[in-house]
Amino acid sequence: MTGQTTGGIAGDTTDRAAGAADGPADAGPLLSVRDLSVEFDTRHGPVRAVRGVDLALRSGQCLAVVGESGSGKSVTARTLVGLAGRNATVRAAELGFEGADLRRNGEQQWRRLRGARIGFVLQDALSSLDPLRRVGDEIAEPLAVHGLLNRRERTARVVDLLTDVGVPEAALRARQYPHELSGGLRQRALIASAIAAGPPLLIADEPTTALDATVQAQVLDLLAARRDDGAAVLLISHDLTVVGRMADHIAVMYAGLVVEEGPAERLLNRPSHPYTVDLLAAAPSFDRAARPSRRTAGLVLAPPADGPGCPYSTRCALADSRCRAELPPLLPLPRKGPPPVDGAETGGTVRCWHAGEIPAGATRDDGAVAEAAPGPSPSEGQAEPLIDARELVKRFRSPDRTWRHAVDGVSFRLRPGEALGVVGESGSGKTTLAHLVTGMLAPDEGTVRLDGEAWSEATERERRPRRSRVQTVQQNPLESFDPRFSVERIVGEALGRPGRRAAAAERRRITELLHRVGLDGSVLQRRGAELSGGQRQRVAIARALAPEPEVIVCDEPVSALDVSVQAQILDLFASLRGDLGVALLFISHDLGVIREVCDRVLVMKDGKVVEEGDVARVFDAPRHPYTQALLAALTRTAALAGSSRAYVPARVALPGEPSGTELL
Amino acid sequence: MTAVTDTGSSGVAPSVAVPHRSGAARRVLRPGLLLASAYLLLVVLAAIHPDLFAAHPNATDPVNALQGPSGHHVFGTDQLGRDTFARVVHGARTSVAVGLGATALAFGVGAVWGLLASLGGRVLDELLMRIADIFLAMPGTLMALLVVAVLGPSGRNIAIAIAVSLSPGFARVTRVQTLVVKEAGYVRAATSLGVRRRSVIMRHVVPNVLPPLFVLATMNIGSCMIVGSSLSFLGLGPQPPSPEWGSMLSQAREYLQADWSLAVFPGIAITLTVICIGVVGREIQVRFEGRRP
Amino acid sequence: MLPGDPARLIAGSGTLNSASPQVLRLINHQYGFDRPLIDQYGHFLGQLAHGRFGTSYQLNQPVTKVILDQLWATVTVAVGAAVLGFVLALVLALTTAGRPKARAVSSAIELLLVSTPSFWVGILLLSLFSFRLHLFPVLGNEGVQSLVLPWVTMALPIGGALALVMREGVERALDEPFVLTVRARGATQRRVLLRHVLRHALLPVLTLSGWVLGQLLGGVVVVEAVFARAGIGQITLTAVDGRDFPVVTGVVMLAATTFVVINTAVDLLDRVVDPRLRAVAR
Amino acid sequence: TSGSSGGSGAAGSGGGTPVTGGTLTYAVNQTQPTLDPAVSPADVTGIVGLAIFDSLVAQTGPTTFKPWLAERWEISPDGKTYTFHLRSGVTFQDGTPFNAAAVKKTLDHVVDPATKSQYAGSLISAYKRSTVVDDATVKVELSRPFTPFLQALSTPYLGIQSPKALALPVSRYKPVGTGPFSFVSWAQQKNIVLVRNPHYTTPSPGAKHTGPAHLDRINIDLITEDTTRYGALTSHQVQAIGSVPPIDVKPLKAAGLQLLRYQAPGANWNVYFNVSRGVTKDVRVRQAVQAAVDMPTLVKSVYFGQYEAAKNSISPNTGYYDTAAESSLQGYDPAKANRLLDEAGWTGRNSQGYRTKDGKELAIEWPYTPAGQRNGRDTLAEGLQAQAKKVGINLKRPSVAVGTYVSDIQKGTYDMLDYSFVRADPDILRLVWGSDQLVSKGGENASYANSPQLDAWLKEASTTEDAAVAERDYAKAQAYVLKNAYLIPGYIEQTTIGASDKLHGVGFTPQSFPNFYDAWLAK
Ligand SMILES: Nc1ncnc2c1ncn2[C@@H]1O[C@H](COP(=O)(O)OP(=O)(O)OP(=O)(O)O)[C@@H](O)[C@H]1O
Ligand SMILES: Nc1ncnc2c1ncn2[C@@H]1O[C@H](COP(=O)(O)OP(=O)(O)OP(=O)(O)O)[C@@H](O)[C@H]1O
Ligand SMILES: [Mg+2]
Ligand SMILES: [Mg+2]
């Protein structure tokens, strides 16, 4: 399959890549980065996004970059294609690709690389397509830019590419405009565009966040096939399952630094840096409904340290005065402690004064931690439904002039304190359903009632006073921020005090909200475009919390968050439900997250609800073939990871629990 | 050392310290902004109190007509021996009033007009846009004639007349921009926050619609000053001999062969004013948008 | 209509009074000025509805013929100038967008162009290129040679204005997230600008076409006078000078029709340029 | 006593022998509604008409006429019947023979209401009928004695047209005469093309040569913009231009080009007081205004010394111009102006420094219509305003639309008015001052002069056959209006033509039209 994809387009690429794959020891790395740092100049002083990153990647290999949200992963990736940004200052001791020194690149050399030699999937799938051009033209652009294929061939190729990335009705989709596509479709279009010219290096920044398990598996297969064909893949992901499945090597970033690096198996199973340990521990597991919990309301992650010391020292249980005073260098992993279980699990570097003290192959915690109640599970009929959606139908017109049902007869009820999950195929109408519930779209048929009163049928004027009761976290948070607004104003507006500068009281409240979602004051004055993907998502969540709503409609609220932050956010949702009786309509592709957060779940396909019921029931005993397929795909991914890469998300306990959290 | 290229993408520097770029850029910008503000201040002063700078704009001295700039007459004299400098200074009031007044009025009326059309439902939209078409189709001078016929000739009415003929242009631009902006995610987001419609419009729609209007306004100020003069010529405004930049400029045409300075100084006055308003306006706009200058 | 006795206006343009009373009476009758005003107006509308604009008082020819005879000359000037102005704006806006220094210089020049009366531009161009350098002739409506200077004269202010608006749009679009992806595909700056960003900047520019048309109408009057060209502008001047109402009306109707046609076209084009506008229920 | 120049005031250094051939491109600043000289009043019609048409008689001096197409003529004793004996063997450019019928047809055409003549008709308002006596004799009857008749006939507006051409429908009108050039084409708003008439036999009495004209072709191009027209000449794209702005005269000469000029006859550009109404009814006020302004200096300054300040109401080129009358004009004397105003009771002053009487400001309304303000007159007026202000007079210049202007004039609701009236006949004085010529009655008397004494002199002068009587009467009239301050004399209108140094032999008719019959272009 991948052979077709690249064959004939960049033959020499494949050859060279294959050669590299044959003798990885002889050939130098395809990509080598040493001491890369990136600084942004903002109106409120410089932001040091990347502070000395080292990376190396060989053809035919996959390097995964994981790390804290906002740790500089995306910035690093953008820098590798020379697009750090207008206000960025980039420095590096070495920046080599295919033997050439990228530091000397002029705009022209960069251009020759981009798209042709380096394919790049940006994190912002939802706003990365030109809204005024057809999707097909966008996908074909690398081919056009680099003069590959003529116009007619390109059109045919676009359909192939879209099919490869799992887009049904590819020809039709190619003729649509981005705003007519669902998030997952846009993301796949973006991937198709990045691989169109068969580049020997593919950088994929969170490429599967908006994809359901089945499609995700398909896309990962595609990436794996590209890798097996000799292309190098730089994968940025917070999804450790994905990382575990794909990566040969993993680099862990924290606060602009690579804190640990090494072969995937070793790193996943025997993490050496306290942050890595924490990260792995926080991973949600589909198998277990609840993660080992720090589910205590008000517990949030401390921000990285500002000073000269180790940035993780603020959270680290092992931190001592040296950690706080002096930044540890990146050193080869000491071979202390008990010998590895198998020889492969060695190697790598770590940036920690205490690296040797971490017990290798730390204790696996097999569900020893008490399972926290998944929020109050209100029994049917006990409370009046807060949201009552009946037979909702929404149609859109497609380019072939036919009407298509995005939502087709969906009904559900949501009671106070309840969490209803919505899972389903990408493009199955989840976002549309969310829009119908929040009243941003009017249903073509059916009604939504809020607390017994007309909602979808009410006029906007009638809805407005009740708007604060229903809040939403949109799938594309960036789009939902006024480009002129700072974070302070964005959140401030939701407080009903939209002044340019908030009054002290408001500002305190805003800061508090941001803290709850794990952001510190440094983002207050930044605009949406200056935030990392995960930061945006959390700002959107903070905004949704601001008016103290009764219902929150969350459309992929944690898709861009690394697992540790994700855990914090999920805890937050749980406490909202438990303490305040907030109801959640929770859309996610991550079945683990759904399982953790929700009581009940709707499974959607083609606009219809194909299965509905208690989370446990549906996930443990799926009835509908689609649900079964979905779960099978998940299991397959996990199994793959488990077998070939020997990774099962592990719970690692550090000496001196509670691990890595501090009370704020 | 090109850590940053103009194309918006960033090159990569070797491990060498890179000077702060925007700091430098800011330093480059400052004097321009200062000069522009200073000039505008002078113009405003001249408009309020011209006698501060020069007196007797209408004192004729036919014997010394059309003298080029000299120590005695810094800007030279015109066809009747009047001091060009005094006339330029005294011309500021009418010119600025007409240029700024008409533009501001057209801006305001046009923006409201366009907003109403794009936000007020289909019937209103059709109605308002057809009216705009009719207005646009009427030759500007005819329009002005009508307005002045109704209101009587005066500087203020010139401004109104020009504004009337300009506002449909503003209305159309506003309308289209609004149509795009009102579908933007952030507008929906604000709506779903329960922000009042008026606040959504004032906070999100209007500010995002404004920038092209600002540009349109800046560029209109100059043309208003000129149009104002041709209306004066038609007898629809301040009459000669009261000085006014636009008519000074058009009168100078007759003396092209004899004395260039006659056209040069009022011309410079107009252009400088427009450019300075452009510079200061842009700064304000950028601040307002929270963008990097 | 302007005050004053129409017949007198038609007959008298020489000195104070020169037409004899019989002539005045005849004119009054021929143009129906002796009938009640309401009658006259009704008649006029009736004629208009039938596409008859009547006969020029001055030229003794049907207004339609008078206008049609001159239309082509004016259209070539106006359309050429509009195209040139647009191209000029494109070049200025695209080459200077996002470069603070170039933009500052360029927008100063554009503002200068916009605020310079076109008669000045025309005269300066003529003096330099025709009188001094003998590159282009003053006389003669024929050939591209004689069109160059009029085109440039009219195009400069239009180009300046459009450039200002277009650059603003380009800069805003360059800030949008999708531009990063486009660059990541290896698109050249030119491609980014022409294929992607330009379209975003086109919307406000398109909306300005009504303004451009107004500029053109005003411009032809000046340009035709300065460059001694025949055309609608000259007819209009003569007609306005001589109170030739049927011709004035004809010209106004022509302008109005053009405005309506162009604005309608622009409304449609808007939706071609921005597919998101199609979704907006209109 | 008559002013300068008679016949065709030849201009252009006539050096060398005429060369035959070449195309003259002459740029004018004025267009015309139609080529028919019987209809259009435009100057350019006169110029074109002069090339295409010959007239019955030729004016050779302010008051002298010579035969042209008419060999001779008789005037009946009552002055009401003119009998013209025509030349024979003359043909029109279209081959039609020239005869009495053609003359009758032309004159009838001029006065036919259907022609809608805007000027020519008014020149012969006394015309009653023509009778063809025989092929070579035509008798013209007038409704009243009318001495300006011959002068009128001598203008190109009454050039004799081919009856065949006149018989065509109006829409297909082509000017066809017996003149030295025949009409080829006319592009409205653009140009008129004429070619030499090879069969030309009837040059006017003042002509320098006989037979066909020297030039092959004349293009009369329309260039309305002064600067462009001037530039077209200096860059040799045209050989001659009309209406050279005074400011361009010096550079034009400096560029080695010729300036041909001819002072127009008739009423100068003057500022007339409305003598029968408002504050200007008071002669002291009128005299005060006269004394307050320094017209000669202003004229010199505004027109760069190119226009001559007038010292009389009419131009020296007009018949019976009286130099002695010039002394009746008082000069610039602000002190006297102040004294006169004090005497007249305008002793108060208001906040703006204008004089008042019984709380009323001394304001003088001088309306204008922008379209009429060519040629620096607005500047001149601004100068007058400034000077008047110095003695406390508020010269107000409301700008009004043409329509309002015309009706204002007819109602006489103004205090001052400015205009000029070119006419090569002393009868102009009667047209301007005669009480039977009030503008309200369709005449040209815009100052509403209504003096029985003036009327008597002017009437006698226009009807008498005795030149001495006429001279005496006209002189008295000229002095009277100056002494009584009926007007402020302005400047003498002139035709100014800029021409290439290659152009020779251009003449001027007494009406100040350029005549290209004798013109030739050096190689
Ligand atoms: N244009 C910019 N201007 C200023 N700061 C920026 C800009 N872009 C990114 N940053 C900041 O740089 C830091 C690193 O951002 P980056 O996008 O690389 O994070 P990330 O690791 O990709 O996080 P996530 O997983 O949330 O996407 C963040 O703190 C972010 O706010
Ligand atoms: N404005 C629109 N015009 C046309 N079609 C649309 C429009 N909005 C959505 N659709 C279509 O409706 C279907 C459902 O879209 P929706 O965004 O609800 O999917 P989703 O379930 O949220 O998918 P994802 O998980 O990928 O975000 C898709 O096929 C999409 O292409
Ligand atoms: Mg990121
Ligand atoms: Mg979605």
Coordinates of C-alpha atoms in Angstrom, one line a residue, chain D residues 78-405:
Chain D
D78 CA -35.5 104.9 -45.1
G79 CA -32.7 102.5 -44.3
K80 CA -35.1 99.5 -44.4
T81 CA -34.3 98.0 -47.8
Y82 CA -30.9 96.7 -48.9
T83 CA -30.4 95.6 -52.6
F84 CA -27.3 93.5 -53.2
H85 CA -25.8 92.9 -56.6
L86 CA -23.9 89.6 -56.5
R87 CA -20.8 88.4 -58.2
S88 CA -21.3 85.9 -60.9
G89 CA -19.4 82.8 -61.8
V90 CA -18.9 81.8 -58.2
T91 CA -19.8 78.2 -57.2
F92 CA -20.1 76.5 -53.9
Q93 CA -17.8 73.8 -52.9
D94 CA -20.4 71.2 -53.8
G95 CA -20.7 72.7 -57.3
T96 CA -24.0 74.5 -56.8
P97 CA -23.8 78.0 -58.3
F98 CA -23.8 81.0 -56.0
N99 CA -26.8 83.3 -56.7
A100 CA -29.6 85.4 -55.3
A101 CA -31.6 82.3 -54.3
A102 CA -28.7 81.1 -52.2
V103 CA -28.5 84.4 -50.4
K104 CA -32.2 84.3 -49.7
K105 CA -32.1 80.7 -48.6
T106 CA -29.2 81.4 -46.2
L107 CA -30.9 84.4 -44.6
D108 CA -34.3 82.7 -44.4
H109 CA -32.5 79.7 -42.8
V110 CA -31.0 81.9 -40.1
V111 CA -34.2 83.4 -39.0
D112 CA -36.3 80.3 -39.4
P113 CA -37.4 79.5 -35.8
A114 CA -36.8 75.8 -36.7
T115 CA -33.2 76.5 -37.0
K116 CA -33.1 77.6 -33.4
S117 CA -30.3 80.1 -34.0
Q118 CA -28.5 81.0 -30.9
Y119 CA -26.7 84.0 -32.2
A120 CA -26.8 84.7 -35.9
G121 CA -30.6 85.3 -35.7
S122 CA -30.1 87.9 -33.1
L123 CA -27.6 89.7 -35.3
I124 CA -30.3 90.4 -37.8
S125 CA -33.3 90.7 -35.6
A126 CA -34.7 93.4 -37.9
Y127 CA -34.7 91.1 -40.9
K128 CA -38.1 90.8 -42.6
R129 CA -37.7 89.1 -45.9
S130 CA -35.5 88.7 -49.0
T131 CA -36.7 88.8 -52.6
V132 CA -34.8 87.4 -55.5
V133 CA -34.9 90.1 -58.1
D134 CA -32.9 88.2 -60.6
D135 CA -30.1 85.6 -60.4
A136 CA -27.6 88.2 -59.4
T137 CA -29.7 90.6 -57.4
V138 CA -31.4 90.1 -54.1
K139 CA -33.4 92.6 -52.1
V140 CA -33.5 92.4 -48.3
E141 CA -36.2 94.2 -46.4
L142 CA -35.9 95.1 -42.7
S143 CA -38.6 95.8 -40.3
R144 CA -36.9 98.9 -39.1
P145 CA -33.8 100.9 -39.9
F146 CA -30.8 98.9 -38.7
T147 CA -27.3 100.2 -39.3
P148 CA -25.5 97.2 -37.8
F149 CA -26.9 95.1 -40.6
L150 CA -23.8 95.2 -42.8
Q151 CA -21.6 94.5 -39.9
A152 CA -23.8 91.5 -39.1
L153 CA -23.6 90.3 -42.7
S154 CA -19.9 90.5 -42.6
T155 CA -19.6 88.0 -39.7
P156 CA -19.0 84.3 -40.5
Y157 CA -22.2 83.5 -38.7
L158 CA -24.1 84.9 -41.7
G159 CA -21.8 83.3 -44.3
I160 CA -23.6 82.3 -47.4
Q161 CA -24.4 78.6 -47.5
S162 CA -25.1 76.2 -50.3
P163 CA -28.9 75.9 -50.7
K164 CA -28.4 72.3 -51.7
A165 CA -26.6 71.6 -48.4
L166 CA -29.3 73.5 -46.4
A167 CA -32.0 71.4 -48.0
L168 CA -30.6 68.3 -46.3
P169 CA -32.2 67.2 -43.0
V170 CA -30.7 68.7 -39.9
S171 CA -29.1 65.5 -38.8
R172 CA -27.1 65.3 -42.0
Y173 CA -26.0 68.9 -42.1
K174 CA -22.7 69.7 -43.6
P175 CA -21.3 73.2 -43.9
V176 CA -20.8 74.0 -47.6
G177 CA -19.8 77.5 -48.7
T178 CA -17.8 79.3 -51.3
G179 CA -14.8 79.8 -49.0
P180 CA -11.1 78.8 -49.3
F181 CA -11.5 75.5 -47.4
S182 CA -14.0 72.8 -47.7
F183 CA -15.3 70.7 -44.9
V184 CA -14.1 67.1 -44.7
S185 CA -15.1 65.6 -41.4
W186 CA -16.0 66.5 -37.9
A187 CA -15.5 64.2 -34.9
Q188 CA -17.6 65.6 -32.1
Q189 CA -15.5 66.6 -29.1
K190 CA -12.4 65.9 -31.0
N191 CA -11.6 67.7 -34.3
I192 CA -12.7 69.2 -37.5
V193 CA -10.8 68.6 -40.7
L194 CA -10.8 71.0 -43.6
V195 CA -9.0 70.8 -47.0
R196 CA -8.2 73.5 -49.5
N197 CA -10.8 74.4 -52.0
P198 CA -8.9 74.2 -55.2
H199 CA -11.4 76.3 -57.2
Y200 CA -11.4 79.2 -54.8
T201 CA -11.8 82.5 -56.6
T202 CA -13.3 85.0 -54.1
P203 CA -10.8 86.2 -51.5
S204 CA -12.0 88.9 -49.2
P205 CA -10.9 92.5 -50.0
G206 CA -8.1 92.5 -47.4
A207 CA -6.5 89.3 -48.6
K208 CA -2.8 89.2 -49.5
H209 CA -3.1 86.9 -52.4
T210 CA -5.7 85.5 -54.9
G211 CA -6.6 82.0 -55.9
P212 CA -6.7 78.9 -53.6
A213 CA -5.3 79.0 -50.1
H214 CA -1.7 78.0 -49.4
L215 CA -2.4 75.3 -46.8
D216 CA -3.5 71.8 -48.0
R217 CA -5.3 71.1 -44.8
I218 CA -6.4 72.5 -41.5
N219 CA -7.1 70.3 -38.5
I220 CA -9.0 72.1 -35.8
D221 CA -8.4 70.0 -32.7
L222 CA -10.2 70.4 -29.4
I223 CA -7.9 70.6 -26.4
T224 CA -9.8 72.1 -23.6
E225 CA -7.1 72.0 -21.0
D226 CA -4.8 75.1 -21.1
T227 CA -1.7 73.3 -20.0
T228 CA -2.1 70.6 -22.5
R229 CA -2.8 72.9 -25.3
Y230 CA 0.2 74.9 -24.5
G231 CA 2.4 71.8 -24.1
A232 CA 1.1 70.5 -27.5
L233 CA 2.4 73.7 -29.1
T234 CA 5.8 73.8 -27.3
S235 CA 6.3 70.1 -28.2
H236 CA 5.4 70.8 -31.8
Q237 CA 2.5 68.5 -31.9
V238 CA 0.4 71.3 -33.2
Q239 CA 1.3 74.4 -35.1
A240 CA -1.0 76.9 -33.5
I241 CA -3.2 77.2 -30.5
G242 CA -6.0 79.5 -29.6
S243 CA -6.6 81.1 -26.2
V244 CA -3.1 81.3 -24.9
P245 CA -3.4 82.0 -21.2
P246 CA -1.6 85.2 -20.3
I247 CA 0.7 83.4 -17.9
D248 CA 2.0 81.3 -20.8
V249 CA 2.9 84.3 -23.0
K250 CA 6.3 84.9 -21.7
P251 CA 7.5 81.3 -21.7
L252 CA 6.0 80.9 -25.1
K253 CA 8.0 83.8 -26.5
A254 CA 11.0 82.5 -24.7
A255 CA 10.6 79.2 -26.4
G256 CA 10.9 80.9 -29.7
L257 CA 7.3 80.7 -30.6
Q258 CA 5.2 83.5 -32.0
L259 CA 2.4 85.2 -30.2
L260 CA -0.3 86.5 -32.5
R261 CA -2.8 88.8 -30.9
Y262 CA -5.7 91.0 -31.8
Q263 CA -7.7 93.2 -29.5
A264 CA -11.3 92.4 -29.7
P265 CA -13.8 95.1 -30.6
G266 CA -16.9 95.8 -28.6
A267 CA -17.6 96.1 -24.9
N268 CA -14.6 95.2 -22.8
W269 CA -14.7 92.9 -19.9
N270 CA -16.2 95.4 -17.4
V271 CA -17.8 95.3 -14.1
Y272 CA -21.2 97.0 -14.4
F273 CA -23.1 98.6 -11.6
N274 CA -26.8 98.1 -11.3
V275 CA -27.6 101.8 -11.4
S276 CA -31.3 101.6 -10.7
R277 CA -31.4 99.7 -7.5
G278 CA -30.0 99.3 -4.0
V279 CA -26.9 100.9 -2.7
T280 CA -25.3 101.3 -6.2
K281 CA -28.1 103.6 -7.2
D282 CA -26.2 106.2 -5.3
V283 CA -23.6 107.6 -7.7
R284 CA -21.3 108.4 -4.7
V285 CA -21.2 104.8 -3.8
R286 CA -20.4 103.8 -7.3
Q287 CA -17.7 106.3 -7.6
A288 CA -16.3 105.2 -4.2
V289 CA -16.1 101.6 -5.5
Q290 CA -14.4 102.9 -8.6
A291 CA -11.9 104.8 -6.6
A292 CA -11.3 102.1 -4.1
V293 CA -10.0 99.6 -6.6
D294 CA -6.9 99.7 -8.6
M295 CA -8.0 97.8 -11.7
P296 CA -5.0 98.6 -13.9
T297 CA -2.5 97.2 -11.3
L298 CA -4.7 94.1 -10.7
V299 CA -5.1 93.5 -14.5
K300 CA -1.4 93.8 -14.9
S301 CA -0.6 91.5 -12.1
V302 CA -3.3 88.9 -12.8
Y303 CA -2.7 88.8 -16.5
F304 CA 1.1 89.2 -16.3
G305 CA 1.0 92.4 -18.3
Q306 CA -0.5 90.6 -21.2
Y307 CA -3.9 92.2 -21.1
E308 CA -4.4 95.9 -21.4
A309 CA -6.4 97.5 -18.7
A310 CA -9.5 99.3 -20.2
K311 CA -9.8 103.0 -19.9
N312 CA -13.3 103.1 -21.4
S313 CA -16.3 100.9 -21.6
I314 CA -15.5 99.8 -25.2
S315 CA -12.3 98.6 -26.8
P316 CA -10.1 100.9 -28.9
N317 CA -10.8 98.6 -31.8
T318 CA -14.4 99.6 -31.9
G319 CA -15.7 102.2 -34.3
Y320 CA -15.9 105.7 -32.9
Y321 CA -13.7 105.0 -29.9
D322 CA -13.2 108.2 -28.1
T323 CA -9.8 108.6 -26.5
A324 CA -10.8 111.9 -24.9
A325 CA -13.5 110.0 -22.9
E326 CA -10.8 108.2 -21.0
S327 CA -10.2 111.3 -19.0
S328 CA -13.7 111.1 -17.5
L329 CA -12.6 108.0 -15.6
Q330 CA -11.3 108.7 -12.2
G331 CA -8.3 106.8 -11.0
Y332 CA -7.4 104.7 -8.0
D333 CA -7.8 107.0 -5.0
P334 CA -8.8 105.3 -1.7
A335 CA -8.8 108.5 0.1
K336 CA -11.4 109.9 -2.2
A337 CA -13.4 106.7 -1.9
N338 CA -13.5 107.1 1.9
R339 CA -14.5 110.7 1.5
L340 CA -17.3 109.8 -0.9
L341 CA -18.6 107.1 1.4
D342 CA -18.6 109.4 4.3
E343 CA -20.5 111.9 2.3
A344 CA -23.0 109.2 1.3
G345 CA -23.6 108.5 4.9
W346 CA -21.8 105.2 5.3
T347 CA -20.0 106.3 8.4
G348 CA -20.4 103.4 10.8
R349 CA -18.2 100.4 11.0
N350 CA -19.1 96.9 12.0
S351 CA -17.0 94.3 13.7
Q352 CA -15.6 93.1 10.5
G353 CA -14.5 96.6 9.5
Y354 CA -17.2 97.1 6.9
R355 CA -19.0 100.4 6.7
T356 CA -22.6 100.7 7.9
K357 CA -25.4 103.2 7.6
D358 CA -28.3 102.9 10.0
G359 CA -26.9 99.6 11.1
K360 CA -26.9 98.3 7.6
E361 CA -23.7 97.0 6.2
L362 CA -22.3 98.4 3.0
A363 CA -22.6 95.2 1.0
I364 CA -22.6 95.0 -2.7
E365 CA -23.8 91.8 -4.3
W366 CA -21.8 90.6 -7.2
P367 CA -23.1 87.2 -8.2
Y368 CA -21.2 84.9 -10.4
T369 CA -21.5 81.5 -11.9
P370 CA -18.4 79.4 -11.7
A371 CA -18.7 78.3 -15.4
G372 CA -18.2 81.9 -16.4
Q373 CA -15.1 82.3 -14.3
R374 CA -12.5 81.4 -16.8
N375 CA -9.4 83.3 -17.6
G376 CA -8.4 84.6 -14.2
R377 CA -11.6 86.7 -13.7
D378 CA -12.2 85.1 -10.3
T379 CA -8.7 86.1 -9.2
L380 CA -9.3 89.6 -10.4
A381 CA -12.5 89.7 -8.4
E382 CA -10.8 88.4 -5.3
G383 CA -8.3 91.3 -5.7
L384 CA -11.2 93.8 -6.1
Q385 CA -12.8 92.3 -3.0
A386 CA -9.7 92.8 -1.0
Q387 CA -9.2 96.3 -2.1
A388 CA -12.8 97.3 -1.5
K389 CA -12.6 95.9 1.9
K390 CA -9.9 98.3 2.8
V391 CA -12.3 101.2 2.5
G392 CA -15.0 99.3 4.2
I393 CA -17.0 97.9 1.3
N394 CA -18.1 94.4 1.4
L395 CA -18.1 93.0 -2.2
K396 CA -20.0 89.9 -1.8
R397 CA -19.6 87.2 -4.5
P398 CA -22.3 84.6 -4.1
S399 CA -21.8 81.8 -6.4
V400 CA -24.9 80.7 -8.2
A401 CA -25.9 78.0 -10.6
V402 CA -26.2 79.2 -14.2
G403 CA -29.9 78.9 -14.1
T404 CA -30.2 81.1 -11.1
Y405 CA -27.7 83.5 -12.6

